[in-house]
PDB file of N, CA and C in Angstrom:
ATOM      1  N   UNK A   1       0.849  -1.193   0.000  1.00  0.00           N
ATOM      2  CA  UNK A   1       0.000   0.000   0.000  1.00  0.00           C
ATOM      3  C   UNK A   1       0.883   1.241   0.000  1.00  0.00           C
ATOM      4  N   UNK A   2       0.598   2.144  -0.947  1.00  0.00           N
ATOM      5  CA  UNK A   2       1.384   3.360  -1.066  1.00  0.00           C
ATOM      6  C   UNK A   2       0.809   4.432  -0.148  1.00  0.00           C
ATOM      7  N   UNK A   3       1.683   5.087   0.589  1.00  0.00           N
ATOM      8  CA  UNK A   3       1.260   6.204   1.439  1.00  0.00           C
ATOM      9  C   UNK A   3       2.264   7.338   1.337  1.00  0.00           C
ATOM     10  N   UNK A   4       1.725   8.556   1.285  1.00  0.00           N
ATOM     11  CA  UNK A   4       2.526   9.767   1.409  1.00  0.00           C
ATOM     12  C   UNK A   4       1.924  10.568   2.553  1.00  0.00           C
ATOM     13  N   UNK A   5       2.736  10.872   3.544  1.00  0.00           N
ATOM     14  CA  UNK A   5       2.230  11.576   4.715  1.00  0.00           C
ATOM     15  C   UNK A   5       3.021  12.864   4.894  1.00  0.00           C
ATOM     16  N   UNK A   6       2.314  13.994   4.741  1.00  0.00           N
ATOM     17  CA  UNK A   6       2.944  15.308   4.918  1.00  0.00           C
ATOM     18  C   UNK A   6       2.852  15.751   6.373  1.00  0.00           C
ATOM     19  N   UNK A   7       3.787  16.584   6.768  1.00  0.00           N
ATOM     20  CA  UNK A   7       3.766  17.212   8.081  1.00  0.00           C
ATOM     21  C   UNK A   7       4.553  18.515   8.017  1.00  0.00           C
ATOM     22  N   UNK A   8       4.409  19.312   9.070  1.00  0.00           N
ATOM     23  CA  UNK A   8       5.201  20.534   9.173  1.00  0.00           C
ATOM     24  C   UNK A   8       4.463  21.816   8.876  1.00  0.00           C
ATOM     25  N   UNK A   9       3.218  21.721   8.455  1.00  0.00           N
ATOM     26  CA  UNK A   9       2.451  22.935   8.202  1.00  0.00           C
ATOM     27  C   UNK A   9       2.067  23.626   9.490  1.00  0.00           C
ATOM     28  N   UNK A  10       1.499  24.819   9.346  1.00  0.00           N
ATOM     29  CA  UNK A  10       1.067  25.559  10.517  1.00  0.00           C
ATOM     30  C   UNK A  10       0.883  27.019  10.212  1.00  0.00           C
ATOM     31  N   UNK A  11       0.759  27.800  11.280  1.00  0.00           N
ATOM     32  CA  UNK A  11       0.591  29.250  11.180  1.00  0.00           C
ATOM     33  C   UNK A  11       1.935  29.928  11.418  1.00  0.00           C
ATOM     34  N   UNK A  12       2.302  30.837  10.534  1.00  0.00           N
ATOM     35  CA  UNK A  12       3.575  31.544  10.662  1.00  0.00           C
ATOM     36  C   UNK A  12       3.374  32.994  10.242  1.00  0.00           C
ATOM     37  N   UNK A  13       4.144  33.875  10.834  1.00  0.00           N
ATOM     38  CA  UNK A  13       4.059  35.295  10.481  1.00  0.00           C
ATOM     39  C   UNK A  13       4.781  35.568   9.163  1.00  0.00           C
ATOM     40  N   UNK A  14       4.375  36.612   8.460  1.00  0.00           N
ATOM     41  CA  UNK A  14       5.113  36.995   7.244  1.00  0.00           C
ATOM     42  C   UNK A  14       6.598  37.180   7.545  1.00  0.00           C
ATOM     43  N   UNK A  15       7.426  36.660   6.625  1.00  0.00           N
ATOM     44  CA  UNK A  15       8.866  36.701   6.815  1.00  0.00           C
ATOM     45  C   UNK A  15       9.423  35.490   7.531  1.00  0.00           C
ATOM     46  N   UNK A  16       8.551  34.664   8.080  1.00  0.00           N
ATOM     47  CA  UNK A  16       8.983  33.488   8.808  1.00  0.00           C
ATOM     48  C   UNK A  16       9.312  32.311   7.909  1.00  0.00           C
ATOM     49  N   UNK A  17       9.621  31.186   8.552  1.00  0.00           N
ATOM     50  CA  UNK A  17      10.023  29.978   7.831  1.00  0.00           C
ATOM     51  C   UNK A  17       9.254  28.764   8.336  1.00  0.00           C
ATOM     52  N   UNK A  18       9.099  27.805   7.453  1.00  0.00           N
ATOM     53  CA  UNK A  18       8.550  26.497   7.792  1.00  0.00           C
ATOM     54  C   UNK A  18       9.276  25.452   6.959  1.00  0.00           C
ATOM     55  N   UNK A  19       9.335  24.239   7.491  1.00  0.00           N
ATOM     56  CA  UNK A  19       9.881  23.122   6.729  1.00  0.00           C
ATOM     57  C   UNK A  19       8.826  22.029   6.656  1.00  0.00           C
ATOM     58  N   UNK A  20       8.387  21.739   5.448  1.00  0.00           N
ATOM     59  CA  UNK A  20       7.438  20.662   5.241  1.00  0.00           C
ATOM     60  C   UNK A  20       8.186  19.360   4.973  1.00  0.00           C
ATOM     61  N   UNK A  21       7.606  18.275   5.472  1.00  0.00           N
ATOM     62  CA  UNK A  21       8.177  16.957   5.248  1.00  0.00           C
ATOM     63  C   UNK A  21       7.116  16.045   4.643  1.00  0.00           C
ATOM     64  N   UNK A  22       7.564  15.090   3.856  1.00  0.00           N
ATOM     65  CA  UNK A  22       6.666  14.096   3.261  1.00  0.00           C
ATOM     66  C   UNK A  22       7.368  12.751   3.334  1.00  0.00           C
ATOM     67  N   UNK A  23       6.750  11.827   4.027  1.00  0.00           N
ATOM     68  CA  UNK A  23       7.313  10.488   4.186  1.00  0.00           C
ATOM     69  C   UNK A  23       6.561   9.526   3.278  1.00  0.00           C
ATOM     70  N   UNK A  24       7.302   8.810   2.437  1.00  0.00           N
ATOM     71  CA  UNK A  24       6.713   7.855   1.506  1.00  0.00           C
ATOM     72  C   UNK A  24       6.902   6.437   2.009  1.00  0.00           C
ATOM     73  N   UNK A  25       5.938   5.598   1.693  1.00  0.00           N
ATOM     74  CA  UNK A  25       6.065   4.176   1.991  1.00  0.00           C
ATOM     75  C   UNK A  25       5.355   3.392   0.889  1.00  0.00           C
ATOM     76  N   UNK A  26       5.815   2.152   0.696  1.00  0.00           N
ATOM     77  CA  UNK A  26       5.168   1.291  -0.276  1.00  0.00           C
ATOM     78  C   UNK A  26       5.628   1.465  -1.704  1.00  0.00           C
ATOM     79  N   UNK A  27       6.688   2.262  -1.936  1.00  0.00           N
ATOM     80  CA  UNK A  27       7.200   2.460  -3.294  1.00  0.00           C
ATOM     81  C   UNK A  27       8.724   2.379  -3.290  1.00  0.00           C
ATOM     82  N   UNK A  28       9.274   2.137  -4.492  1.00  0.00           N
ATOM     83  CA  UNK A  28      10.724   2.198  -4.683  1.00  0.00           C
ATOM     84  C   UNK A  28      11.066   3.670  -4.899  1.00  0.00           C
ATOM     85  N   UNK A  29      11.216   4.370  -3.813  1.00  0.00           N
ATOM     86  CA  UNK A  29      11.201   5.825  -3.796  1.00  0.00           C
ATOM     87  C   UNK A  29      12.243   6.460  -4.713  1.00  0.00           C
ATOM     88  N   UNK A  30      13.409   5.896  -4.804  1.00  0.00           N
ATOM     89  CA  UNK A  30      14.495   6.529  -5.552  1.00  0.00           C
ATOM     90  C   UNK A  30      14.189   6.649  -7.048  1.00  0.00           C
ATOM     91  N   UNK A  31      13.263   5.857  -7.553  1.00  0.00           N
ATOM     92  CA  UNK A  31      12.905   5.914  -8.973  1.00  0.00           C
ATOM     93  C   UNK A  31      12.044   7.134  -9.304  1.00  0.00           C
ATOM     94  N   UNK A  32      11.369   7.657  -8.296  1.00  0.00           N
ATOM     95  CA  UNK A  32      10.312   8.627  -8.522  1.00  0.00           C
ATOM     96  C   UNK A  32      10.840  10.060  -8.589  1.00  0.00           C
ATOM     97  N   UNK A  33      10.212  10.839  -9.463  1.00  0.00           N
ATOM     98  CA  UNK A  33      10.337  12.277  -9.382  1.00  0.00           C
ATOM     99  C   UNK A  33       9.383  12.748  -8.283  1.00  0.00           C
ATOM    100  N   UNK A  34       9.808  13.739  -7.525  1.00  0.00           N
ATOM    101  CA  UNK A  34       8.985  14.208  -6.406  1.00  0.00           C
ATOM    102  C   UNK A  34       8.681  15.689  -6.594  1.00  0.00           C
ATOM    103  N   UNK A  35       7.577  16.119  -6.025  1.00  0.00           N
ATOM    104  CA  UNK A  35       7.172  17.510  -6.192  1.00  0.00           C
ATOM    105  C   UNK A  35       6.294  17.955  -5.034  1.00  0.00           C
ATOM    106  N   UNK A  36       6.237  19.247  -4.858  1.00  0.00           N
ATOM    107  CA  UNK A  36       5.282  19.895  -3.950  1.00  0.00           C
ATOM    108  C   UNK A  36       4.352  20.771  -4.790  1.00  0.00           C
ATOM    109  N   UNK A  37       3.064  20.648  -4.518  1.00  0.00           N
ATOM    110  CA  UNK A  37       2.046  21.498  -5.104  1.00  0.00           C
ATOM    111  C   UNK A  37       1.344  22.247  -3.968  1.00  0.00           C
ATOM    112  N   UNK A  38       0.600  23.276  -4.343  1.00  0.00           N
ATOM    113  CA  UNK A  38      -0.222  23.969  -3.357  1.00  0.00           C
ATOM    114  C   UNK A  38      -1.529  24.405  -3.993  1.00  0.00           C
ATOM    115  N   UNK A  39      -2.525  24.502  -3.118  1.00  0.00           N
ATOM    116  CA  UNK A  39      -3.849  24.929  -3.565  1.00  0.00           C
ATOM    117  C   UNK A  39      -4.419  25.905  -2.550  1.00  0.00           C
ATOM    118  N   UNK A  40      -4.615  27.130  -3.006  1.00  0.00           N
ATOM    119  CA  UNK A  40      -5.236  28.155  -2.175  1.00  0.00           C
ATOM    120  C   UNK A  40      -6.756  28.075  -2.345  1.00  0.00           C
ATOM    121  N   UNK A  41      -7.512  28.604  -1.385  1.00  0.00           N
ATOM    122  CA  UNK A  41      -8.984  28.544  -1.483  1.00  0.00           C
ATOM    123  C   UNK A  41      -9.481  29.170  -2.774  1.00  0.00           C
ATOM    124  N   UNK A  42     -10.324  28.436  -3.485  1.00  0.00           N
ATOM    125  CA  UNK A  42     -10.910  28.940  -4.712  1.00  0.00           C
ATOM    126  C   UNK A  42     -10.003  28.937  -5.913  1.00  0.00           C
ATOM    127  N   UNK A  43      -8.811  28.348  -5.764  1.00  0.00           N
ATOM    128  CA  UNK A  43      -7.857  28.330  -6.871  1.00  0.00           C
ATOM    129  C   UNK A  43      -7.482  26.898  -7.240  1.00  0.00           C
ATOM    130  N   UNK A  44      -6.833  26.762  -8.384  1.00  0.00           N
ATOM    131  CA  UNK A  44      -6.386  25.448  -8.826  1.00  0.00           C
ATOM    132  C   UNK A  44      -5.119  25.030  -8.068  1.00  0.00           C
ATOM    133  N   UNK A  45      -4.846  23.752  -8.120  1.00  0.00           N
ATOM    134  CA  UNK A  45      -3.624  23.229  -7.519  1.00  0.00           C
ATOM    135  C   UNK A  45      -2.459  23.526  -8.469  1.00  0.00           C
ATOM    136  N   UNK A  46      -1.434  24.175  -7.949  1.00  0.00           N
ATOM    137  CA  UNK A  46      -0.303  24.615  -8.766  1.00  0.00           C
ATOM    138  C   UNK A  46       1.000  23.975  -8.304  1.00  0.00           C
ATOM    139  N   UNK A  47       1.888  23.748  -9.249  1.00  0.00           N
ATOM    140  CA  UNK A  47       3.208  23.223  -8.939  1.00  0.00           C
ATOM    141  C   UNK A  47       4.054  24.288  -8.247  1.00  0.00           C
ATOM    142  N   UNK A  48       4.682  23.910  -7.156  1.00  0.00           N
ATOM    143  CA  UNK A  48       5.576  24.805  -6.420  1.00  0.00           C
ATOM    144  C   UNK A  48       7.033  24.484  -6.752  1.00  0.00           C
ATOM    145  N   UNK A  49       7.373  23.208  -6.628  1.00  0.00           N
ATOM    146  CA  UNK A  49       8.757  22.795  -6.850  1.00  0.00           C
ATOM    147  C   UNK A  49       8.776  21.312  -7.177  1.00  0.00           C
ATOM    148  N   UNK A  50       9.750  20.910  -7.973  1.00  0.00           N
ATOM    149  CA  UNK A  50       9.903  19.506  -8.296  1.00  0.00           C
ATOM    150  C   UNK A  50      11.371  19.124  -8.269  1.00  0.00           C
ATOM    151  N   UNK A  51      11.634  17.908  -7.863  1.00  0.00           N
ATOM    152  CA  UNK A  51      13.006  17.386  -7.795  1.00  0.00           C
ATOM    153  C   UNK A  51      13.040  16.109  -8.612  1.00  0.00           C
ATOM    154  N   UNK A  52      13.782  16.149  -9.706  1.00  0.00           N
ATOM    155  CA  UNK A  52      13.855  15.016 -10.615  1.00  0.00           C
ATOM    156  C   UNK A  52      14.811  13.963 -10.063  1.00  0.00           C
ATOM    157  N   UNK A  53      14.423  12.701 -10.160  1.00  0.00           N
ATOM    158  CA  UNK A  53      15.331  11.624  -9.756  1.00  0.00           C
ATOM    159  C   UNK A  53      16.623  11.769 -10.541  1.00  0.00           C
ATOM    160  N   UNK A  54      17.738  11.928  -9.879  1.00  0.00           N
ATOM    161  CA  UNK A  54      18.990  12.230 -10.552  1.00  0.00           C
ATOM    162  C   UNK A  54      19.547  13.573 -10.175  1.00  0.00           C
ATOM    163  N   UNK A  55      18.712  14.432  -9.557  1.00  0.00           N
ATOM    164  CA  UNK A  55      19.299  15.586  -8.894  1.00  0.00           C
ATOM    165  C   UNK A  55      18.816  16.966  -9.220  1.00  0.00           C
ATOM    166  N   UNK A  56      18.143  17.209 -10.354  1.00  0.00           N
ATOM    167  CA  UNK A  56      17.808  18.582 -10.695  1.00  0.00           C
ATOM    168  C   UNK A  56      16.513  19.022 -10.023  1.00  0.00           C
ATOM    169  N   UNK A  57      16.475  20.281  -9.642  1.00  0.00           N
ATOM    170  CA  UNK A  57      15.286  20.860  -9.027  1.00  0.00           C
ATOM    171  C   UNK A  57      14.790  22.040  -9.855  1.00  0.00           C
ATOM    172  N   UNK A  58      13.478  22.193  -9.873  1.00  0.00           N
ATOM    173  CA  UNK A  58      12.858  23.287 -10.613  1.00  0.00           C
ATOM    174  C   UNK A  58      11.816  23.942  -9.709  1.00  0.00           C
ATOM    175  N   UNK A  59      11.663  25.261  -9.856  1.00  0.00           N
ATOM    176  CA  UNK A  59      10.778  26.024  -8.984  1.00  0.00           C
ATOM    177  C   UNK A  59       9.872  26.935  -9.781  1.00  0.00           C
ATOM    178  N   UNK A  60       8.667  27.122  -9.246  1.00  0.00           N
ATOM    179  CA  UNK A  60       7.810  28.169  -9.776  1.00  0.00           C
ATOM    180  C   UNK A  60       8.460  29.518  -9.509  1.00  0.00           C
ATOM    181  N   UNK A  61       8.244  30.460 -10.412  1.00  0.00           N
ATOM    182  CA  UNK A  61       8.890  31.768 -10.280  1.00  0.00           C
ATOM    183  C   UNK A  61       8.515  32.472  -8.978  1.00  0.00           C
ATOM    184  N   UNK A  62       7.323  32.196  -8.476  1.00  0.00           N
ATOM    185  CA  UNK A  62       6.856  32.885  -7.271  1.00  0.00           C
ATOM    186  C   UNK A  62       7.605  32.463  -6.010  1.00  0.00           C
ATOM    187  N   UNK A  63       8.321  31.337  -6.063  1.00  0.00           N
ATOM    188  CA  UNK A  63       9.012  30.852  -4.857  1.00  0.00           C
ATOM    189  C   UNK A  63      10.526  30.762  -5.053  1.00  0.00           C
ATOM    190  N   UNK A  64      10.995  31.005  -6.264  1.00  0.00           N
ATOM    191  CA  UNK A  64      12.429  30.903  -6.537  1.00  0.00           C
ATOM    192  C   UNK A  64      13.215  31.834  -5.623  1.00  0.00           C
ATOM    193  N   UNK A  65      14.241  31.276  -4.998  1.00  0.00           N
ATOM    194  CA  UNK A  65      15.065  32.037  -4.074  1.00  0.00           C
ATOM    195  C   UNK A  65      14.568  32.006  -2.649  1.00  0.00           C
ATOM    196  N   UNK A  66      13.346  31.519  -2.431  1.00  0.00           N
ATOM    197  CA  UNK A  66      12.788  31.455  -1.075  1.00  0.00           C
ATOM    198  C   UNK A  66      12.566  30.024  -0.609  1.00  0.00           C
ATOM    199  N   UNK A  67      12.199  29.148  -1.539  1.00  0.00           N
ATOM    200  CA  UNK A  67      11.889  27.757  -1.199  1.00  0.00           C
ATOM    201  C   UNK A  67      12.986  26.837  -1.740  1.00  0.00           C
ATOM    202  N   UNK A  68      13.207  25.737  -1.027  1.00  0.00           N
ATOM    203  CA  UNK A  68      14.169  24.730  -1.473  1.00  0.00           C
ATOM    204  C   UNK A  68      13.564  23.346  -1.288  1.00  0.00           C
ATOM    205  N   UNK A  69      13.530  22.575  -2.370  1.00  0.00           N
ATOM    206  CA  UNK A  69      13.067  21.190  -2.304  1.00  0.00           C
ATOM    207  C   UNK A  69      14.275  20.276  -2.188  1.00  0.00           C
ATOM    208  N   UNK A  70      14.145  19.250  -1.362  1.00  0.00           N
ATOM    209  CA  UNK A  70      15.220  18.279  -1.225  1.00  0.00           C
ATOM    210  C   UNK A  70      14.616  16.910  -0.936  1.00  0.00           C
ATOM    211  N   UNK A  71      15.448  15.883  -1.060  1.00  0.00           N
ATOM    212  CA  UNK A  71      14.970  14.523  -0.821  1.00  0.00           C
ATOM    213  C   UNK A  71      16.062  13.709  -0.144  1.00  0.00           C
ATOM    214  N   UNK A  72      15.634  12.698   0.584  1.00  0.00           N
ATOM    215  CA  UNK A  72      16.539  11.735   1.194  1.00  0.00           C
ATOM    216  C   UNK A  72      16.037  10.358   0.780  1.00  0.00           C
ATOM    217  N   UNK A  73      16.676   9.776  -0.201  1.00  0.00           N
ATOM    218  CA  UNK A  73      16.189   8.497  -0.731  1.00  0.00           C
ATOM    219  C   UNK A  73      16.276   7.377   0.303  1.00  0.00           C
ATOM    220  N   UNK A  74      17.284   7.409   1.138  1.00  0.00           N
ATOM    221  CA  UNK A  74      17.426   6.357   2.148  1.00  0.00           C
ATOM    222  C   UNK A  74      16.267   6.387   3.138  1.00  0.00           C
ATOM    223  N   UNK A  75      15.792   7.573   3.454  1.00  0.00           N
ATOM    224  CA  UNK A  75      14.689   7.709   4.408  1.00  0.00           C
ATOM    225  C   UNK A  75      13.334   7.797   3.709  1.00  0.00           C
ATOM    226  N   UNK A  76      13.337   7.839   2.386  1.00  0.00           N
ATOM    227  CA  UNK A  76      12.110   7.996   1.609  1.00  0.00           C
ATOM    228  C   UNK A  76      11.372   9.264   2.023  1.00  0.00           C
ATOM    229  N   UNK A  77      12.110  10.347   2.087  1.00  0.00           N
ATOM    230  CA  UNK A  77      11.559  11.623   2.537  1.00  0.00           C
ATOM    231  C   UNK A  77      11.745  12.699   1.479  1.00  0.00           C
ATOM    232  N   UNK A  78      10.775  13.597   1.405  1.00  0.00           N
ATOM    233  CA  UNK A  78      10.855  14.808   0.597  1.00  0.00           C
ATOM    234  C   UNK A  78      10.637  15.993   1.533  1.00  0.00           C
ATOM    235  N   UNK A  79      11.398  17.051   1.308  1.00  0.00           N
ATOM    236  CA  UNK A  79      11.296  18.225   2.163  1.00  0.00           C
ATOM    237  C   UNK A  79      11.049  19.469   1.314  1.00  0.00           C
ATOM    238  N   UNK A  80      10.415  20.455   1.921  1.00  0.00           N
ATOM    239  CA  UNK A  80      10.290  21.767   1.313  1.00  0.00           C
ATOM    240  C   UNK A  80      10.610  22.798   2.386  1.00  0.00           C
ATOM    241  N   UNK A  81      11.774  23.404   2.264  1.00  0.00           N
ATOM    242  CA  UNK A  81      12.153  24.483   3.162  1.00  0.00           C
ATOM    243  C   UNK A  81      11.608  25.779   2.596  1.00  0.00           C
ATOM    244  N   UNK A  82      10.802  26.462   3.384  1.00  0.00           N
ATOM    245  CA  UNK A  82      10.151  27.686   2.933  1.00  0.00           C
ATOM    246  C   UNK A  82      10.607  28.842   3.811  1.00  0.00           C
ATOM    247  N   UNK A  83      11.280  29.789   3.210  1.00  0.00           N
ATOM    248  CA  UNK A  83      11.773  30.976   3.915  1.00  0.00           C
ATOM    249  C   UNK A  83      11.094  32.234   3.377  1.00  0.00           C
ATOM    250  N   UNK A  84      11.198  33.305   4.132  1.00  0.00           N
ATOM    251  CA  UNK A  84      10.634  34.595   3.726  1.00  0.00           C
ATOM    252  C   UNK A  84       9.189  34.446   3.265  1.00  0.00           C
ATOM    253  N   UNK A  85       8.415  33.761   4.070  1.00  0.00           N
ATOM    254  CA  UNK A  85       7.038  33.457   3.694  1.00  0.00           C
ATOM    255  C   UNK A  85       6.191  34.724   3.593  1.00  0.00           C
ATOM    256  N   UNK A  86       5.265  34.673   2.635  1.00  0.00           N
ATOM    257  CA  UNK A  86       4.371  35.792   2.364  1.00  0.00           C
ATOM    258  C   UNK A  86       2.926  35.334   2.545  1.00  0.00           C
ATOM    259  N   UNK A  87       2.007  36.273   2.801  1.00  0.00           N
ATOM    260  CA  UNK A  87       0.593  35.873   2.928  1.00  0.00           C
ATOM    261  C   UNK A  87       0.083  35.109   1.708  1.00  0.00           C
ATOM    262  N   UNK A  88       0.593  35.433   0.539  1.00  0.00           N
ATOM    263  CA  UNK A  88       0.143  34.747  -0.672  1.00  0.00           C
ATOM    264  C   UNK A  88       0.653  33.313  -0.786  1.00  0.00           C
ATOM    265  N   UNK A  89       1.514  32.906   0.127  1.00  0.00           N
ATOM    266  CA  UNK A  89       1.939  31.500   0.180  1.00  0.00           C
ATOM    267  C   UNK A  89       0.933  30.628   0.935  1.00  0.00           C
ATOM    268  N   UNK A  90      -0.076  31.248   1.530  1.00  0.00           N
ATOM    269  CA  UNK A  90      -1.095  30.512   2.264  1.00  0.00           C
ATOM    270  C   UNK A  90      -1.835  29.553   1.341  1.00  0.00           C
ATOM    271  N   UNK A  91      -1.845  28.270   1.715  1.00  0.00           N
ATOM    272  CA  UNK A  91      -2.462  27.242   0.881  1.00  0.00           C
ATOM    273  C   UNK A  91      -2.344  25.903   1.589  1.00  0.00           C
ATOM    274  N   UNK A  92      -3.013  24.904   1.033  1.00  0.00           N
ATOM    275  CA  UNK A  92      -2.750  23.525   1.409  1.00  0.00           C
ATOM    276  C   UNK A  92      -1.644  23.016   0.491  1.00  0.00           C
ATOM    277  N   UNK A  93      -0.609  22.460   1.089  1.00  0.00           N
ATOM    278  CA  UNK A  93       0.544  21.969   0.341  1.00  0.00           C
ATOM    279  C   UNK A  93       0.485  20.440   0.251  1.00  0.00           C
ATOM    280  N   UNK A  94       0.693  19.941  -0.975  1.00  0.00           N
ATOM    281  CA  UNK A  94       0.586  18.513  -1.252  1.00  0.00           C
ATOM    282  C   UNK A  94       1.911  17.965  -1.778  1.00  0.00           C
ATOM    283  N   UNK A  95       2.258  16.818  -1.293  1.00  0.00           N
ATOM    284  CA  UNK A  95       3.397  16.061  -1.791  1.00  0.00           C
ATOM    285  C   UNK A  95       2.921  15.160  -2.934  1.00  0.00           C
ATOM    286  N   UNK A  96       3.739  15.048  -3.967  1.00  0.00           N
ATOM    287  CA  UNK A  96       3.396  14.239  -5.138  1.00  0.00           C
ATOM    288  C   UNK A  96       4.628  13.476  -5.608  1.00  0.00           C
ATOM    289  N   UNK A  97       4.433  12.197  -5.950  1.00  0.00           N
ATOM    290  CA  UNK A  97       5.518  11.405  -6.525  1.00  0.00           C
ATOM    291  C   UNK A  97       5.032  10.764  -7.815  1.00  0.00           C
ATOM    292  N   UNK A  98       5.894  10.764  -8.824  1.00  0.00           N
ATOM    293  CA  UNK A  98       5.519  10.262 -10.151  1.00  0.00           C
ATOM    294  C   UNK A  98       6.652   9.422 -10.718  1.00  0.00           C
ATOM    295  N   UNK A  99       6.273   8.274 -11.299  1.00  0.00           N
ATOM    296  CA  UNK A  99       7.233   7.438 -12.038  1.00  0.00           C
ATOM    297  C   UNK A  99       6.464   6.667 -13.083  1.00  0.00           C
ATOM    298  N   UNK A 100       6.806   6.873 -14.315  1.00  0.00           N
ATOM    299  CA  UNK A 100       6.105   6.239 -15.436  1.00  0.00           C
ATOM    300  C   UNK A 100       4.620   6.602 -15.337  1.00  0.00           C
ATOM    301  N   UNK A 101       3.733   5.651 -15.273  1.00  0.00           N
ATOM    302  CA  UNK A 101       2.299   5.934 -15.184  1.00  0.00           C
ATOM    303  C   UNK A 101       1.796   5.989 -13.744  1.00  0.00           C
ATOM    304  N   UNK A 102       2.704   5.847 -12.805  1.00  0.00           N
ATOM    305  CA  UNK A 102       2.342   5.839 -11.384  1.00  0.00           C
ATOM    306  C   UNK A 102       2.422   7.247 -10.815  1.00  0.00           C
ATOM    307  N   UNK A 103       1.367   7.662 -10.131  1.00  0.00           N
ATOM    308  CA  UNK A 103       1.227   9.037  -9.664  1.00  0.00           C
ATOM    309  C   UNK A 103       0.490   9.003  -8.331  1.00  0.00           C
ATOM    310  N   UNK A 104       1.168   9.439  -7.257  1.00  0.00           N
ATOM    311  CA  UNK A 104       0.569   9.352  -5.926  1.00  0.00           C
ATOM    312  C   UNK A 104       0.617  10.713  -5.233  1.00  0.00           C
ATOM    313  N   UNK A 105      -0.399  10.944  -4.377  1.00  0.00           N
ATOM    314  CA  UNK A 105      -0.530  12.216  -3.661  1.00  0.00           C
ATOM    315  C   UNK A 105      -0.681  11.989  -2.172  1.00  0.00           C
ATOM    316  N   UNK A 106      -0.182  12.946  -1.399  1.00  0.00           N
ATOM    317  CA  UNK A 106      -0.459  12.965   0.019  1.00  0.00           C
ATOM    318  C   UNK A 106      -1.778  13.651   0.297  1.00  0.00           C
ATOM    319  N   UNK A 107      -2.110  13.730   1.591  1.00  0.00           N
ATOM    320  CA  UNK A 107      -3.414  14.285   1.989  1.00  0.00           C
ATOM    321  C   UNK A 107      -3.371  15.797   2.135  1.00  0.00           C
ATOM    322  N   UNK A 108      -2.179  16.369   2.153  1.00  0.00           N
ATOM    323  CA  UNK A 108      -2.037  17.817   2.254  1.00  0.00           C
ATOM    324  C   UNK A 108      -1.795  18.297   3.672  1.00  0.00           C
ATOM    325  N   UNK A 109      -1.092  19.424   3.756  1.00  0.00           N
ATOM    326  CA  UNK A 109      -0.860  20.074   5.044  1.00  0.00           C
ATOM    327  C   UNK A 109      -1.074  21.575   4.872  1.00  0.00           C
ATOM    328  N   UNK A 110      -1.792  22.172   5.824  1.00  0.00           N
ATOM    329  CA  UNK A 110      -2.160  23.585   5.709  1.00  0.00           C
ATOM    330  C   UNK A 110      -1.000  24.480   6.134  1.00  0.00           C
ATOM    331  N   UNK A 111      -0.718  25.467   5.306  1.00  0.00           N
ATOM    332  CA  UNK A 111       0.238  26.519   5.645  1.00  0.00           C
ATOM    333  C   UNK A 111      -0.511  27.847   5.608  1.00  0.00           C
ATOM    334  N   UNK A 112      -0.472  28.569   6.710  1.00  0.00           N
ATOM    335  CA  UNK A 112      -1.125  29.869   6.807  1.00  0.00           C
ATOM    336  C   UNK A 112      -0.091  30.908   7.201  1.00  0.00           C
ATOM    337  N   UNK A 113       0.036  31.937   6.365  1.00  0.00           N
ATOM    338  CA  UNK A 113       0.984  33.018   6.634  1.00  0.00           C
ATOM    339  C   UNK A 113       0.173  34.264   6.953  1.00  0.00           C
ATOM    340  N   UNK A 114       0.226  34.680   8.203  1.00  0.00           N
ATOM    341  CA  UNK A 114      -0.601  35.790   8.637  1.00  0.00           C
ATOM    342  C   UNK A 114      -0.017  36.400   9.900  1.00  0.00           C
ATOM    343  N   UNK A 115      -0.222  37.708  10.035  1.00  0.00           N
ATOM    344  CA  UNK A 115       0.197  38.386  11.264  1.00  0.00           C
ATOM    345  C   UNK A 115      -0.961  38.464  12.248  1.00  0.00           C
TER     346      UNK A 115
END
């Protein structure tokens, strides 16, 4: 059974930081490309960052220079370090893993940036 479990969300003030974690189980994790998406109320789910198996990372322009995606294949973990958070970063953040036709999602973790 495949599971992705996110954690690390919460309430933070503008300018603050959070680190999201996603723990995978039930898959050969190192094969998969991993990504973080987010969905704000009333909006579509958008790609935030992706880390390709083999090492390259790509970011949406809105988070470049502030967010960093990383992975630990031995622990089957994906991380999203978020710095200099802004109110517009408020959303539910989802972990996603993809390999060939296989595509799995976590349940999401809420991030709220507010003073």
